Amino acid sequence: MPDPSSPQILPPVPPEAAGERLDRYLASALAGGTEDFSRSRLKNLILDGHVREGGATITDPSRKIKPGEIYAVTQPAVVAAEPQAQDIPLNIVYEDDQLIVVDKPAGLVVHPAPGNPERTLVNALLHHCGDSLSGIGGVKRPGIVHRIDKDTSGLVVAAKTDRAHHALAALFATHDIERSYDALVWGHPNPLQGTIEGAIGRDPKDRKRMAIVTRGGKPAVTHYATSRMIFDGKGQPVCALVRCTLETGRTHQIRVHMTAKGNALIGDPVYGRARSLQRFQLGEPARAALAGFKRQALHAATLGFRHPVSGKPLRFESPLPEDFAALLKVLSSQRNTPR
């Protein structure tokens, strides 16, 4: 496919292919072309939204195809094999010759990917650390052993040597890491502290989302404790600041678990839903602050682990970023105890 931006449009599905899985059909239909489209690669293209039919994006690889359907497959732009070093300011919390801990701002992507090929944390680390990061953890995210979402702020650790990388990866694999997040959620959790358990996997209704699933998925455990409750002028619960501690680290774990509990994160564009602020007795500053907060209110506040070489215990804390703290300050100007 010479032009990645132009979709490859397949002929209409023949009658004899009816009922076949979409990923299997596409692999067969595209075989012998200039591009190597394996079934696994096509599955990922489907999950990432690069296959369309009749103008609609299809994200289910197991979809049963029908005669006459016309599919279009778009090849995303190729990310450079080796990210380029870019001079991007970093808030460095700790650094030695083995590792670096950074307080990531919201809006910064951790590693290059289609749609975000540059201006990422990896590009910044390559500039700051130089060749010591090259190749560690794979060319796409050198030194990165864990990640947080683009719009989540907070602490991230990266390795600067192969030895540190392998040791840190082992700690994360055995969940021998302390990771706590501050989340501002709608309503108040009931009870105010506890544990949420539920395997997390792809949402069967929307493959771009994660969900608590009954089959498949990976075990996930989140411990939570309510730090502050915020009420409106009538004593109605508006939101709560919750400290979430991860026992496991799954994709979107806190966002999925808190939503399943009925306390979606404020500002979450994927797992939240539009809230009517009219039912709350709030001042205009609070209404404007809630309506204007356009990212999930989630901050990686605590990160603790044993040093991968010396074994020395390390623990770091990050205060709430400016936008999160400002939102909390405005909301806290409301009544914070019910009548």
Tab-separated table of C-alpha atoms in Angstrom:
chain	number	residue	atom	x	y	z
A	1	MET	CA	0.000	0.000	0.000
A	2	PRO	CA	2.172	2.882	-1.217
A	3	ASP	CA	0.122	5.746	0.240
A	4	PRO	CA	-0.686	5.074	3.916
A	5	SER	CA	-3.292	7.839	3.937
A	6	SER	CA	-5.332	6.251	1.093
A	7	PRO	CA	-7.560	3.305	2.040
A	8	GLN	CA	-7.383	0.097	0.062
A	9	ILE	CA	-10.937	-0.672	-1.037
A	10	LEU	CA	-11.740	-4.343	-1.497
A	11	PRO	CA	-14.287	-5.787	-3.961
A	12	PRO	CA	-17.735	-6.631	-2.575
A	13	VAL	CA	-17.826	-9.726	-0.389
A	14	PRO	CA	-18.762	-12.727	-2.564
A	15	PRO	CA	-21.697	-14.950	-1.509
A	16	GLU	CA	-19.441	-17.913	-0.713
A	17	ALA	CA	-17.613	-15.877	1.983
A	18	ALA	CA	-20.777	-15.106	3.957
A	19	GLY	CA	-20.438	-15.764	7.682
A	20	GLU	CA	-16.648	-15.758	7.688
A	21	ARG	CA	-14.770	-13.824	10.381
A	22	LEU	CA	-13.747	-10.364	9.228
A	23	ASP	CA	-10.053	-10.689	10.143
A	24	ARG	CA	-9.785	-14.064	8.374
A	25	TYR	CA	-11.560	-12.763	5.284
A	26	LEU	CA	-9.400	-9.655	5.023
A	27	ALA	CA	-6.195	-11.678	5.428
A	28	SER	CA	-7.278	-13.877	2.530
A	29	ALA	CA	-8.529	-11.003	0.362
A	30	LEU	CA	-5.327	-9.011	0.815
A	31	ALA	CA	-2.932	-11.947	0.386
A	32	GLY	CA	-0.464	-11.606	-2.442
A	33	GLY	CA	-0.423	-7.809	-2.410
A	34	THR	CA	2.577	-5.541	-1.924
A	35	GLU	CA	1.947	-5.378	1.840
A	36	ASP	CA	2.283	-8.295	4.269
A	37	PHE	CA	-1.114	-8.368	6.012
A	38	SER	CA	-1.052	-11.256	8.469
A	39	ARG	CA	-4.250	-12.094	10.319
A	40	SER	CA	-2.795	-10.821	13.612
A	41	ARG	CA	-1.786	-7.545	11.981
A	42	LEU	CA	-5.234	-7.119	10.488
A	43	LYS	CA	-6.801	-7.863	13.859
A	44	ASN	CA	-4.840	-4.980	15.348
A	45	LEU	CA	-5.775	-2.697	12.462
A	46	ILE	CA	-9.439	-3.504	13.070
A	47	LEU	CA	-9.167	-2.915	16.831
A	48	ASP	CA	-7.432	0.418	16.184
A	49	GLY	CA	-10.217	1.624	13.885
A	50	HIS	CA	-8.490	1.359	10.505
A	51	VAL	CA	-11.175	-0.734	8.790
A	52	ARG	CA	-14.446	0.741	7.506
A	53	GLU	CA	-17.548	-0.632	5.800
A	54	GLY	CA	-20.219	1.567	4.270
A	55	GLY	CA	-18.743	4.629	5.966
A	56	ALA	CA	-18.811	3.050	9.447
A	57	THR	CA	-15.711	2.132	11.423
A	58	ILE	CA	-15.591	-1.581	12.278
A	59	THR	CA	-13.720	-2.575	15.454
A	60	ASP	CA	-14.754	-6.226	15.898
A	61	PRO	CA	-12.299	-8.693	14.287
A	62	SER	CA	-14.794	-11.552	14.788
A	63	ARG	CA	-17.606	-9.783	12.945
A	64	LYS	CA	-19.422	-12.152	10.560
A	65	ILE	CA	-19.266	-10.660	7.085
A	66	LYS	CA	-22.192	-10.491	4.668
A	67	PRO	CA	-22.364	-10.733	0.866
A	68	GLY	CA	-22.033	-7.377	-0.887
A	69	GLU	CA	-20.257	-5.592	1.951
A	70	ILE	CA	-17.366	-3.416	0.792
A	71	TYR	CA	-14.456	-2.996	3.206
A	72	ALA	CA	-11.776	-0.316	3.158
A	73	VAL	CA	-8.468	-0.871	4.978
A	74	THR	CA	-6.191	2.060	5.834
A	75	GLN	CA	-2.550	1.529	6.677
A	76	PRO	CA	-1.543	3.963	9.468
A	77	ALA	CA	1.577	6.032	9.047
A	78	VAL	CA	4.710	4.166	10.082
A	79	VAL	CA	6.343	5.375	13.277
A	80	ALA	CA	10.074	5.906	12.972
A	81	ALA	CA	12.013	2.853	14.148
A	82	GLU	CA	14.132	5.004	16.418
A	83	PRO	CA	12.474	7.999	18.103
A	84	GLN	CA	14.318	11.243	17.740
A	85	ALA	CA	15.673	13.165	20.715
A	86	GLN	CA	13.676	16.349	21.294
A	87	ASP	CA	14.322	19.152	23.750
A	88	ILE	CA	11.161	18.985	25.848
A	89	PRO	CA	11.226	20.278	29.457
A	90	LEU	CA	11.055	17.559	32.109
A	91	ASN	CA	10.127	17.793	35.772
A	92	ILE	CA	12.749	15.381	37.148
A	93	VAL	CA	11.997	14.085	40.639
A	94	TYR	CA	14.974	11.722	40.934
A	95	GLU	CA	17.856	10.597	38.762
A	96	ASP	CA	20.978	8.476	39.094
A	97	ASP	CA	23.072	6.442	36.659
A	98	GLN	CA	20.477	3.618	36.582
A	99	LEU	CA	17.073	5.260	36.429
A	100	ILE	CA	15.083	8.475	36.250
A	101	VAL	CA	11.732	9.408	37.822
A	102	VAL	CA	9.707	12.098	36.060
A	103	ASP	CA	6.552	13.963	37.085
A	104	LYS	CA	4.658	13.860	33.779
A	105	PRO	CA	2.240	16.676	32.950
A	106	ALA	CA	-1.222	15.913	31.595
A	107	GLY	CA	-1.241	16.048	27.809
A	108	LEU	CA	2.164	14.435	27.311
A	109	VAL	CA	2.082	11.033	25.596
A	110	VAL	CA	4.497	8.502	27.106
A	111	HIS	CA	5.798	6.845	23.918
A	112	PRO	CA	5.533	7.379	20.144
A	113	ALA	CA	2.627	5.753	18.325
A	114	PRO	CA	0.550	6.408	15.218
A	115	GLY	CA	-1.086	9.778	15.783
A	116	ASN	CA	1.636	10.788	18.260
A	117	PRO	CA	4.943	10.088	16.499
A	118	GLU	CA	6.886	12.787	18.367
A	119	ARG	CA	6.847	15.251	21.275
A	120	THR	CA	6.471	12.349	23.708
A	121	LEU	CA	8.114	11.497	27.018
A	122	VAL	CA	10.421	9.072	25.201
A	123	ASN	CA	11.603	11.833	22.860
A	124	ALA	CA	12.292	14.033	25.882
A	125	LEU	CA	14.178	11.263	27.711
A	126	LEU	CA	16.348	10.576	24.680
A	127	HIS	CA	17.355	14.237	24.621
A	128	HIS	CA	17.991	14.406	28.359
A	129	CYS	CA	19.747	11.065	28.801
A	130	GLY	CA	21.388	10.616	25.426
A	131	ASP	CA	22.533	7.229	24.157
A	132	SER	CA	22.148	5.507	27.539
A	133	LEU	CA	18.461	4.966	26.771
A	134	SER	CA	18.849	3.674	23.221
A	135	GLY	CA	17.253	0.286	22.662
A	136	ILE	CA	16.141	-0.312	26.243
A	137	GLY	CA	12.673	-1.790	26.370
A	138	GLY	CA	12.267	-1.746	22.585
A	139	VAL	CA	12.827	1.052	20.140
A	140	LYS	CA	9.367	2.560	20.584
A	141	ARG	CA	9.593	3.266	24.304
A	142	PRO	CA	13.189	3.084	25.481
A	143	GLY	CA	13.551	2.607	29.218
A	144	ILE	CA	9.813	2.745	29.881
A	145	VAL	CA	8.608	-0.117	32.085
A	146	HIS	CA	5.125	1.267	32.781
A	147	ARG	CA	2.921	3.965	31.360
A	148	ILE	CA	0.139	6.323	32.315
A	149	ASP	CA	-2.454	7.757	29.959
A	150	LYS	CA	-1.775	10.918	27.995
A	151	ASP	CA	-4.248	12.953	30.046
A	152	THR	CA	-3.228	11.470	33.403
A	153	SER	CA	-0.531	13.399	35.231
A	154	GLY	CA	2.059	12.142	37.688
A	155	LEU	CA	5.031	9.911	38.377
A	156	VAL	CA	6.713	7.661	35.815
A	157	VAL	CA	10.003	5.749	36.199
A	158	ALA	CA	12.308	4.912	33.281
A	159	ALA	CA	15.429	2.764	33.204
A	160	LYS	CA	18.760	4.065	31.930
A	161	THR	CA	20.537	0.687	31.700
A	162	ASP	CA	19.574	-2.816	30.604
A	163	ARG	CA	20.200	-4.109	34.128
A	164	ALA	CA	17.841	-1.567	35.656
A	165	HIS	CA	15.262	-2.162	32.965
A	166	HIS	CA	15.079	-5.917	33.524
A	167	ALA	CA	14.969	-5.518	37.330
A	168	LEU	CA	12.234	-2.861	37.222
A	169	ALA	CA	10.220	-4.906	34.748
A	170	ALA	CA	10.386	-7.858	37.159
A	171	LEU	CA	9.109	-5.691	40.029
A	172	PHE	CA	6.158	-4.530	37.970
A	173	ALA	CA	5.442	-8.071	36.784
A	174	THR	CA	5.196	-9.317	40.387
A	175	HIS	CA	3.281	-6.175	41.475
A	176	ASP	CA	6.062	-5.397	43.953
A	177	ILE	CA	5.499	-1.676	43.392
A	178	GLU	CA	3.629	0.939	45.402
A	179	ARG	CA	1.413	3.010	43.124
A	180	SER	CA	-1.297	5.342	44.370
A	181	TYR	CA	-3.420	7.763	42.389
A	182	ASP	CA	-5.626	10.692	43.374
A	183	ALA	CA	-8.952	10.663	41.550
A	184	LEU	CA	-11.821	13.145	41.698
A	185	VAL	CA	-15.006	11.152	41.153
A	186	TRP	CA	-18.683	11.965	40.851
A	187	GLY	CA	-20.717	11.278	43.979
A	188	HIS	CA	-19.310	9.517	47.012
A	189	PRO	CA	-18.136	5.882	46.998
A	190	ASN	CA	-20.218	3.591	49.182
A	191	PRO	CA	-18.608	2.432	51.381
A	192	LEU	CA	-16.131	5.283	51.650
A	193	GLN	CA	-13.216	2.865	51.482
A	194	GLY	CA	-12.822	-0.662	50.221
A	195	THR	CA	-11.532	-2.869	47.427
A	196	ILE	CA	-12.774	-3.276	43.876
A	197	GLU	CA	-12.050	-6.549	42.099
A	198	GLY	CA	-12.946	-7.446	38.554
A	199	ALA	CA	-11.051	-8.813	35.562
A	200	ILE	CA	-10.425	-6.159	32.914
A	201	GLY	CA	-10.463	-6.815	29.189
A	202	ARG	CA	-11.732	-5.301	25.962
A	203	ASP	CA	-15.333	-4.139	26.138
A	204	PRO	CA	-17.215	-6.616	23.924
A	205	LYS	CA	-19.541	-3.793	22.820
A	206	ASP	CA	-16.775	-1.297	22.065
A	207	ARG	CA	-13.295	-2.645	21.377
A	208	LYS	CA	-11.707	0.768	21.954
A	209	ARG	CA	-12.765	0.693	25.601
A	210	MET	CA	-11.847	-1.542	28.498
A	211	ALA	CA	-14.423	-3.082	30.824
A	212	ILE	CA	-14.924	-5.534	33.674
A	213	VAL	CA	-15.483	-8.817	31.871
A	214	THR	CA	-16.714	-12.237	32.985
A	215	ARG	CA	-14.620	-14.174	30.482
A	216	GLY	CA	-11.076	-13.490	29.455
A	217	GLY	CA	-9.423	-10.323	30.671
A	218	LYS	CA	-6.797	-10.055	33.389
A	219	PRO	CA	-7.383	-10.017	37.167
A	220	ALA	CA	-7.449	-6.475	38.551
A	221	VAL	CA	-7.601	-5.203	42.135
A	222	THR	CA	-7.958	-1.577	43.230
A	223	HIS	CA	-7.980	-0.433	46.862
A	224	TYR	CA	-9.588	2.951	47.470
A	225	ALA	CA	-10.114	5.363	50.363
A	226	THR	CA	-12.099	8.610	50.299
A	227	SER	CA	-9.927	11.575	51.260
A	228	ARG	CA	-12.447	14.416	50.942
A	229	MET	CA	-16.164	14.738	50.243
A	230	ILE	CA	-17.720	17.768	48.588
A	231	PHE	CA	-21.392	18.689	48.938
A	232	ASP	CA	-23.459	21.412	47.333
A	233	GLY	CA	-25.408	24.113	49.162
A	234	LYS	CA	-28.300	21.713	49.810
A	235	GLY	CA	-26.069	19.014	51.253
A	236	GLN	CA	-26.216	16.836	48.145
A	237	PRO	CA	-23.062	14.841	47.385
A	238	VAL	CA	-21.323	16.304	44.350
A	239	CYS	CA	-17.949	14.596	44.207
A	240	ALA	CA	-15.150	13.081	46.259
A	241	LEU	CA	-11.372	13.019	46.225
A	242	VAL	CA	-10.358	9.359	46.384
A	243	ARG	CA	-6.918	7.803	46.850
A	244	CYS	CA	-6.708	4.653	44.705
A	245	THR	CA	-3.901	2.158	45.312
A	246	LEU	CA	-3.184	-0.409	42.626
A	247	GLU	CA	-2.555	-4.032	43.500
A	248	THR	CA	-2.412	-4.752	39.778
A	249	GLY	CA	-1.784	-2.426	36.842
A	250	ARG	CA	-4.208	-2.958	33.977
A	251	THR	CA	-5.058	-0.586	31.147
A	252	HIS	CA	-7.460	2.102	32.416
A	253	GLN	CA	-7.869	0.126	35.652
A	254	ILE	CA	-8.905	2.957	37.980
A	255	ARG	CA	-11.161	4.553	35.386
A	256	VAL	CA	-12.929	1.249	34.699
A	257	HIS	CA	-13.215	0.164	38.342
A	258	MET	CA	-14.510	3.494	39.654
A	259	THR	CA	-17.007	3.753	36.795
A	260	ALA	CA	-18.256	0.235	37.539
A	261	LYS	CA	-18.769	1.295	41.147
A	262	GLY	CA	-20.916	4.216	40.002
A	263	ASN	CA	-18.281	6.888	40.597
A	264	ALA	CA	-16.824	7.795	37.198
A	265	LEU	CA	-13.944	10.243	37.158
A	266	ILE	CA	-14.781	13.872	36.551
A	267	GLY	CA	-13.748	14.878	33.029
A	268	ASP	CA	-13.317	11.310	31.769
A	269	PRO	CA	-14.216	11.467	28.051
A	270	VAL	CA	-14.325	7.680	27.591
A	271	TYR	CA	-15.854	6.159	30.705
A	272	GLY	CA	-17.729	9.147	32.084
A	273	ARG	CA	-21.043	10.517	30.900
A	274	ALA	CA	-22.531	13.979	30.620
A	275	ARG	CA	-23.735	15.206	34.007
A	276	SER	CA	-26.483	17.752	34.507
A	277	LEU	CA	-25.141	20.332	36.914
A	278	GLN	CA	-28.571	21.913	37.245
A	279	ARG	CA	-29.560	19.490	39.985
A	280	PHE	CA	-26.749	20.783	42.199
A	281	GLN	CA	-26.880	24.016	44.156
A	282	LEU	CA	-23.506	25.305	43.052
A	283	GLY	CA	-22.072	28.734	42.497
A	284	GLU	CA	-21.185	29.802	38.973
A	285	PRO	CA	-17.405	29.396	39.557
A	286	ALA	CA	-17.912	25.743	40.558
A	287	ARG	CA	-20.211	25.051	37.608
A	288	ALA	CA	-17.742	26.619	35.195
A	289	ALA	CA	-14.814	24.701	36.701
A	290	LEU	CA	-16.611	21.351	36.399
A	291	ALA	CA	-17.823	22.045	32.854
A	292	GLY	CA	-14.387	23.231	31.778
A	293	PHE	CA	-12.324	20.304	33.094
A	294	LYS	CA	-11.751	18.345	29.895
A	295	ARG	CA	-9.509	15.484	31.042
A	296	GLN	CA	-9.964	12.663	33.514
A	297	ALA	CA	-9.216	13.971	37.019
A	298	LEU	CA	-6.516	11.395	37.738
A	299	HIS	CA	-3.005	11.948	39.087
A	300	ALA	CA	-0.254	9.386	39.782
A	301	ALA	CA	0.623	10.706	43.229
A	302	THR	CA	2.843	8.045	44.809
A	303	LEU	CA	5.467	5.698	43.391
A	304	GLY	CA	7.551	3.386	45.552
A	305	PHE	CA	9.915	0.523	44.722
A	306	ARG	CA	13.279	-1.029	45.543
A	307	HIS	CA	16.190	0.399	43.603
A	308	PRO	CA	16.862	-2.100	40.793
A	309	VAL	CA	20.592	-2.235	41.534
A	310	SER	CA	21.234	-1.189	45.136
A	311	GLY	CA	17.990	-2.578	46.565
A	312	LYS	CA	17.477	0.650	48.520
A	313	PRO	CA	13.789	1.526	49.100
A	314	LEU	CA	12.717	4.551	47.067
A	315	ARG	CA	9.431	6.396	47.449
A	316	PHE	CA	8.267	9.530	45.679
A	317	GLU	CA	5.223	11.752	46.055
A	318	SER	CA	3.820	14.298	43.621
A	319	PRO	CA	1.415	17.101	44.574
A	320	LEU	CA	-1.721	17.679	42.546
A	321	PRO	CA	-0.980	19.575	39.313
A	322	GLU	CA	-2.207	23.129	38.921
A	323	ASP	CA	-5.385	22.402	36.959
A	324	PHE	CA	-6.476	19.583	39.298
A	325	ALA	CA	-5.678	21.615	42.420
A	326	ALA	CA	-7.530	24.663	41.045
A	327	LEU	CA	-10.645	22.573	40.353
A	328	LEU	CA	-10.548	21.103	43.837
A	329	LYS	CA	-10.087	24.559	45.400
A	330	VAL	CA	-13.110	25.991	43.601
A	331	LEU	CA	-15.272	22.999	44.510
A	332	SER	CA	-14.133	23.096	48.119
A	333	SER	CA	-15.421	26.655	48.396
A	334	GLN	CA	-18.865	25.068	48.351
A	335	ARG	CA	-20.295	23.523	51.492
A	336	ASN	CA	-18.098	20.559	52.420
A	337	THR	CA	-20.433	19.103	55.019
A	338	PRO	CA	-24.126	18.320	54.601
A	339	ARG	CA	-26.764	20.214	56.528
